Coordinates of C-alpha atoms and ligand atoms in Angstrom, one line a residue:
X1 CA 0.0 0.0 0.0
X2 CA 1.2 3.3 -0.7
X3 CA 2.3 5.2 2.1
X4 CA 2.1 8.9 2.8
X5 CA 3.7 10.1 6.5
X6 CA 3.1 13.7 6.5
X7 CA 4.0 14.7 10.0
X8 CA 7.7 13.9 11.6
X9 CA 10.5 15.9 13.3
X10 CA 14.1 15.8 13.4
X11 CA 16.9 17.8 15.1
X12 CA 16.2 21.1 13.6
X13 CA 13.6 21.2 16.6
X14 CA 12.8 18.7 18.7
X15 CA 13.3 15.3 17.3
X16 CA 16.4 13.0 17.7
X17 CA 17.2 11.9 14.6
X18 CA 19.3 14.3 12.1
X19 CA 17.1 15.5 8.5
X20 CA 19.1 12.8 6.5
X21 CA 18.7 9.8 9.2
X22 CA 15.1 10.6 9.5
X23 CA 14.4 10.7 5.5
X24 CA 16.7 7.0 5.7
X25 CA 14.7 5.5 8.4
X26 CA 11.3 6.9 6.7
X27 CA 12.9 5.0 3.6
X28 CA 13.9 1.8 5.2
X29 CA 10.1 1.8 6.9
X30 CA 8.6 2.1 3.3
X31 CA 6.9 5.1 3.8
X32 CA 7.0 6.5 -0.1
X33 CA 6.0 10.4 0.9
X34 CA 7.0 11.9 4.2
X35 CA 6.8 15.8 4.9
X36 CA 9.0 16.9 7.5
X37 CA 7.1 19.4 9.6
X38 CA 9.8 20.7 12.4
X39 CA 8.5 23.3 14.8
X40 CA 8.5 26.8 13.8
X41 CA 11.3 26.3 11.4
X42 CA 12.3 25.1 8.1
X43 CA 16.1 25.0 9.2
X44 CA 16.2 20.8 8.2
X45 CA 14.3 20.5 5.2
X46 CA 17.4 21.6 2.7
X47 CA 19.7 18.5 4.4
X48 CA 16.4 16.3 3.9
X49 CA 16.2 17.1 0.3
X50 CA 19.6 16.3 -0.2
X51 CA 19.3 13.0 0.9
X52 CA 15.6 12.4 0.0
X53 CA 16.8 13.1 -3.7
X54 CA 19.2 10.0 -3.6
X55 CA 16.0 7.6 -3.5
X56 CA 12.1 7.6 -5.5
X57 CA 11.0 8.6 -1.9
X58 CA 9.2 11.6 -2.0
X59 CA 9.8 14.3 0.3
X60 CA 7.5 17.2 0.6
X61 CA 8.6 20.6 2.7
X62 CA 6.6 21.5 5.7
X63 CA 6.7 23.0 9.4
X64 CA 4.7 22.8 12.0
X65 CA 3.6 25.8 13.5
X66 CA 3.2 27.4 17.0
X67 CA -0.7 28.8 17.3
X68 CA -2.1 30.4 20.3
X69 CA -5.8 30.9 20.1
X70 CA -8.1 31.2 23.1
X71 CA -5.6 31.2 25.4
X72 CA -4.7 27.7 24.1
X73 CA -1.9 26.2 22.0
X74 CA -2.4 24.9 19.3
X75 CA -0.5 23.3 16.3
X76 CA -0.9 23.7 12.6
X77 CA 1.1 22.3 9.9
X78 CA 1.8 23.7 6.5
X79 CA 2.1 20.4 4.1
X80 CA 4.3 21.3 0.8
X81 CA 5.2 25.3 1.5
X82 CA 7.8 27.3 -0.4
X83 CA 11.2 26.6 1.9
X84 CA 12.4 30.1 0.6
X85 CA 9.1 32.5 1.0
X86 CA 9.8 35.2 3.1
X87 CA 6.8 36.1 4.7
X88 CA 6.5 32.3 6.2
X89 CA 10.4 32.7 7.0
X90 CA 10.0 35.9 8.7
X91 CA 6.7 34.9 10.7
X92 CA 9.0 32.2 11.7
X93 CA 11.5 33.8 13.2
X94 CA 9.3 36.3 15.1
X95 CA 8.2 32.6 16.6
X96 CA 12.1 31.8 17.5
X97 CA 12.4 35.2 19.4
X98 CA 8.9 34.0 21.0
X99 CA 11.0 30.6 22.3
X100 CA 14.3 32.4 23.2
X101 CA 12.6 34.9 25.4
X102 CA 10.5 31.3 27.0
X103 CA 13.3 29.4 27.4
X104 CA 15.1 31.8 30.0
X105 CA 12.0 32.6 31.6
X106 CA 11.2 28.7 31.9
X107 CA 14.9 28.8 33.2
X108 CA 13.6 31.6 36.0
X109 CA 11.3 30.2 37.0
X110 CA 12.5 26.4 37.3
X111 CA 15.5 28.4 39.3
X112 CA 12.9 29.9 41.5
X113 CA 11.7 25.9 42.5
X114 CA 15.0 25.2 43.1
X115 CA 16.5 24.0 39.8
X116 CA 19.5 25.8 38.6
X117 CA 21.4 25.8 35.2
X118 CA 18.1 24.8 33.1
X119 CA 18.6 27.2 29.8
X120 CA 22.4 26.0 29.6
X121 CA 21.5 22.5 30.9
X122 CA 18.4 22.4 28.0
X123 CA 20.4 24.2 25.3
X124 CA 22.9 20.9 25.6
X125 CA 20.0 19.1 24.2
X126 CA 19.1 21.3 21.5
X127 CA 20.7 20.9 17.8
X128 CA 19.4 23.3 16.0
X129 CA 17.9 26.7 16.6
X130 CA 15.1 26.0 18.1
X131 CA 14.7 25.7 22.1
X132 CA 11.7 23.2 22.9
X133 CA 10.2 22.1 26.4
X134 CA 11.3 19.1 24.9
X135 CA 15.4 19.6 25.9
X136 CA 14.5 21.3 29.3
X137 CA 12.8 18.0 30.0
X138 CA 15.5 16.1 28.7
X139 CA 17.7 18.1 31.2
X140 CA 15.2 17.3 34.1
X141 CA 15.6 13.9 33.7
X142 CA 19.3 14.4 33.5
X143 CA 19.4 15.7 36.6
X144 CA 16.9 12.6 38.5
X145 CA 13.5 14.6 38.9
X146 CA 11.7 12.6 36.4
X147 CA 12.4 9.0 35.4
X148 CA 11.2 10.1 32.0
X149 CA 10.6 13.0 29.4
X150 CA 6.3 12.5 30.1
X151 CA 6.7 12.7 33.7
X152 CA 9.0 15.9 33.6
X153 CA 5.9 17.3 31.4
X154 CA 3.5 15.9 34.2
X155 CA 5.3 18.0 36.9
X156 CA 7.1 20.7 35.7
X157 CA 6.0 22.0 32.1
X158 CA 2.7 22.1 32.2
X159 CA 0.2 25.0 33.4
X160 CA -0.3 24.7 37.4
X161 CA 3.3 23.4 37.3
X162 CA 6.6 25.4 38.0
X163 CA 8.4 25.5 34.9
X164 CA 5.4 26.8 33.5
X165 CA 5.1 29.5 30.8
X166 CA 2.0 30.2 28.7
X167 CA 2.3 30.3 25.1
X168 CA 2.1 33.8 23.0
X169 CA 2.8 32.4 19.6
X170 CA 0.7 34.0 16.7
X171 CA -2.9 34.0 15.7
X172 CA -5.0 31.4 13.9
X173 CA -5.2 33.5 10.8
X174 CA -1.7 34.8 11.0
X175 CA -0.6 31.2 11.1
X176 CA -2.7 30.3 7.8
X177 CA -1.7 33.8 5.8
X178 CA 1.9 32.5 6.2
X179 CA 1.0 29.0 5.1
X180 CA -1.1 30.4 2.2
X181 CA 1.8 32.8 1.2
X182 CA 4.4 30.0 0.9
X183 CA 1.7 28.0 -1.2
X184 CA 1.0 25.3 1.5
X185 CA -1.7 23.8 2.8
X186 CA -2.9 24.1 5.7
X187 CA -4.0 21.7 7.9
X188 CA -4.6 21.2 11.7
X189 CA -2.9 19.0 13.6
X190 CA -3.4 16.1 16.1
X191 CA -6.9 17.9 16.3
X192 CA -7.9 15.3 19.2
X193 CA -5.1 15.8 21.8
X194 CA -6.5 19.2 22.4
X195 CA -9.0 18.2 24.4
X196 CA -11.7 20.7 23.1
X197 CA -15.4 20.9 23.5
X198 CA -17.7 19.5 20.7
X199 CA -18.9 23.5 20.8
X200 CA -15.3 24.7 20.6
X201 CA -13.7 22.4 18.3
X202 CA -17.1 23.1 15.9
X203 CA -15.7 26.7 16.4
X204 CA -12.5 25.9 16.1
X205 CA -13.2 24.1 12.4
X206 CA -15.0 27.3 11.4
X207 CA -12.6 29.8 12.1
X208 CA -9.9 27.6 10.7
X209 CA -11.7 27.2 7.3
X210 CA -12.7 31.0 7.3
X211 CA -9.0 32.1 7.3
X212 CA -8.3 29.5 4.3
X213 CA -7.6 25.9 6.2
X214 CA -7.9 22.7 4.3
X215 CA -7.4 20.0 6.1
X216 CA -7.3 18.2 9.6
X217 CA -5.0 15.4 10.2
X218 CA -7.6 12.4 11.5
X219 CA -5.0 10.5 11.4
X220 CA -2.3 11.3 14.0
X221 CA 0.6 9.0 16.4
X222 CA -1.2 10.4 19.3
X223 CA -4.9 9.5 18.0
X224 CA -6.6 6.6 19.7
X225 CA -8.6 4.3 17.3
X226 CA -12.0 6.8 18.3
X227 CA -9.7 9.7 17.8
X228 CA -9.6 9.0 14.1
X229 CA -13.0 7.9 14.2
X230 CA -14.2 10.9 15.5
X231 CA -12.1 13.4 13.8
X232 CA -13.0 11.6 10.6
X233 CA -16.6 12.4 11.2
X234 CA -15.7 15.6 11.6
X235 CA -13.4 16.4 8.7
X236 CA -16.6 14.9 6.3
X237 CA -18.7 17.3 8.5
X238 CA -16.5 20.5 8.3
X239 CA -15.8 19.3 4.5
X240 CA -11.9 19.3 5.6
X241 CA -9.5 17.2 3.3
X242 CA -8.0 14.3 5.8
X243 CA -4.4 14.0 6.6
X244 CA -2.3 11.4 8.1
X245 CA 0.8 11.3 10.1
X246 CA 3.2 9.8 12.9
X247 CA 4.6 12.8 14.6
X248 CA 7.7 11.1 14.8
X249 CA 10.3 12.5 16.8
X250 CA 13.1 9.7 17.6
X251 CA 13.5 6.0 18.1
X252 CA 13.6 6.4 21.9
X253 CA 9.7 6.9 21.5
X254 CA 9.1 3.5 19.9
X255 CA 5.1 3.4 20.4
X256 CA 4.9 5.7 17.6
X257 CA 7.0 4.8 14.5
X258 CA 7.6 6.2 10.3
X259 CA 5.0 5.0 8.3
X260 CA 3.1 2.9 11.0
X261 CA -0.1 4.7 10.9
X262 CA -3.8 3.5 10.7
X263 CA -5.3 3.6 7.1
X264 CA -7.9 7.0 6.8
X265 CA -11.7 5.5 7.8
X266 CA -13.8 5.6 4.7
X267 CA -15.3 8.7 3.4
X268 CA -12.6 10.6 4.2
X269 CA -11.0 12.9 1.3
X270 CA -7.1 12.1 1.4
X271 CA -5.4 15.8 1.3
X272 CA -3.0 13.8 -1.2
X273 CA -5.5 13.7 -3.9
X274 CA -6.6 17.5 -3.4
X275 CA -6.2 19.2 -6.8
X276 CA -3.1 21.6 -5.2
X277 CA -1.3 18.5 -4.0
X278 CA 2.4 18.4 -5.9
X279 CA 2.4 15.4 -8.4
X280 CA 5.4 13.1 -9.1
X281 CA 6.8 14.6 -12.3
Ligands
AMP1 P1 7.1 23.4 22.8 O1 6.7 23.6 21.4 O2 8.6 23.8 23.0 O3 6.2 24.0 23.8 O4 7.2 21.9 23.1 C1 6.1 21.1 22.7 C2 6.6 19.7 22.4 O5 6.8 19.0 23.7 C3 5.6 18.8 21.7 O6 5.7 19.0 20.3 C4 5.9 17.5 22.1 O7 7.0 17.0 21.3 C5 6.5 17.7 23.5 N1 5.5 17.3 24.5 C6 4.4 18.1 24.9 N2 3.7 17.5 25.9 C7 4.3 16.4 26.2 C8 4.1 15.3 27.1 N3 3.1 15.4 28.0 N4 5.0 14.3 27.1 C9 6.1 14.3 26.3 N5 6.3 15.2 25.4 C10 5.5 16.3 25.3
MN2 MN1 7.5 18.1 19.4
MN3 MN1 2.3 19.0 17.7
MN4 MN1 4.6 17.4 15.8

């Protein structure tokens, strides 16, 4: 069957696995189209094309982006957008500054609890640009108060907890005009871990397609089998184009894997046969 993966990340943000390693594994795992979609940045897609073009794999440029909307984050993905356009490259970096200014206030306030050395301790973890919550909890666990990367989440990184900072990233629509610029589609991401209302996700889906969103990914590494039930129903619903993807972000997270995704439930419209989707030449 043919396989399309349209949701990973590697070491340009906060995966573990360099652009080229990933687009080998993705390879090896028989996925036969895989966008990389690194958060807020574009930084590892030109070392992925390099090695992507060795092979008949396909690999299509994305990014995941950084989306606060009622006082939530959330994440949207831009499948197939211009690597070069400046307006999605600026927008991006305005994001970057967003993260730099987090990370030492994280660092603050996780010295404030009694946990010193966080923003160097984190940035030993980081590869590329990009400073996640990802590498502070990889530092936590470094230093024994978590036995794992969830936990530190569980206790330190999320609202309620000390290392705690909420997210200012940019607007729904700002996040889609960027997307739109670069000739991308847009789609919304892992739509089920967010926990939402049937009212507000029906809100959510409206405003989204309003400012120009396509698709919603129903099928997701971190979607349960109702998940993609659900957010099936939905996408036929909203008369959103489905998408699929692991959210792959290393092998030391081996319950989600390239390629090893659930097949879209019938009656969903794959956002690989929409008419803007790049053919094979
Ligand atoms: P950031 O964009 O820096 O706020 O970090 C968000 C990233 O942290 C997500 O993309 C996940 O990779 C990771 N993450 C978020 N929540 C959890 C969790 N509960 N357990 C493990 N990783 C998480
Ligand atoms: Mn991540
Ligand atoms: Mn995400
Ligand atoms: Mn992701």
């Amino acid at each position: 069957m043919f396989c399309h993966d349209l949701h990973c990340h590697s070491t340009a943000s906060d995966g573990t696995l360099e652009p080229a390693q990933l687009v080998a594994r993705a390879r090896a795992a028989g996925v036969d189209v895989l966008a990389l979609t690194d958060h807020d940045t574009l930084d590892g897609y030109a070392e992925a094309a390099r090695a992507a073009a060795e092979g008949d794999m396909r690999l299509i440029p994305g990014v995941e982006i950084s989306v606060t909307w009622n006082h939530l984050t959330l994440h949207v993905l831009g499948l197939n957008v211009d690597p070069q356009c400046q307006s999605l490259r600026q927008g991006l970096d305005g994001l970057l500054a967003f993260r730099d200014w987090r990370a030492e206030e994280i660092a603050r306030k996780l010295e404030r609890a009694g946990i010193g050395g966080a923003l160097e301790g984190a940035a030993r973890y980081r590869q590329g640009r990009i400073l996640s919550r990802t590498h502070f909890a990889h530092y936590l666990v470094e230093q024994g108060r978590a036995p794992n990367v969830r936990e530190v989440f569980r206790h330190y990184l999320v609202k309620g907890k000390p290392g705690y900072v909420a997210g200012q990233w940019c607007s729904l629509p700002t996040a889609l005009a960027w997307i739109l610029a670069a000739g991308g589609l847009p789609v919304i991401a892992h739509p089920a871990r967010y926990r939402l209302t049937r009212s507000k996700l029906a809100r959510l889906l409206g405003e989204f397609r309003e400012a120009g969103g396509v698709g919603l990914e129903v099928v997701s590494g971190s979607h349960s089998r109702d998940d993609t039930l659900h957010m099936a129903a939905l996408s036929r619903e909203h008369r959103l184009l489905a998408s699929a993807g692991s959210d792959y972000h290393g092998p030391h997270n081996p319950w989600v894997e390239l390629g090893r995704l659930r097949a879209l439930p019938a009656g969903c419209q794959p956002v690989w046969e929409a008419p803007a989707w790049p053919r094979a030449a």
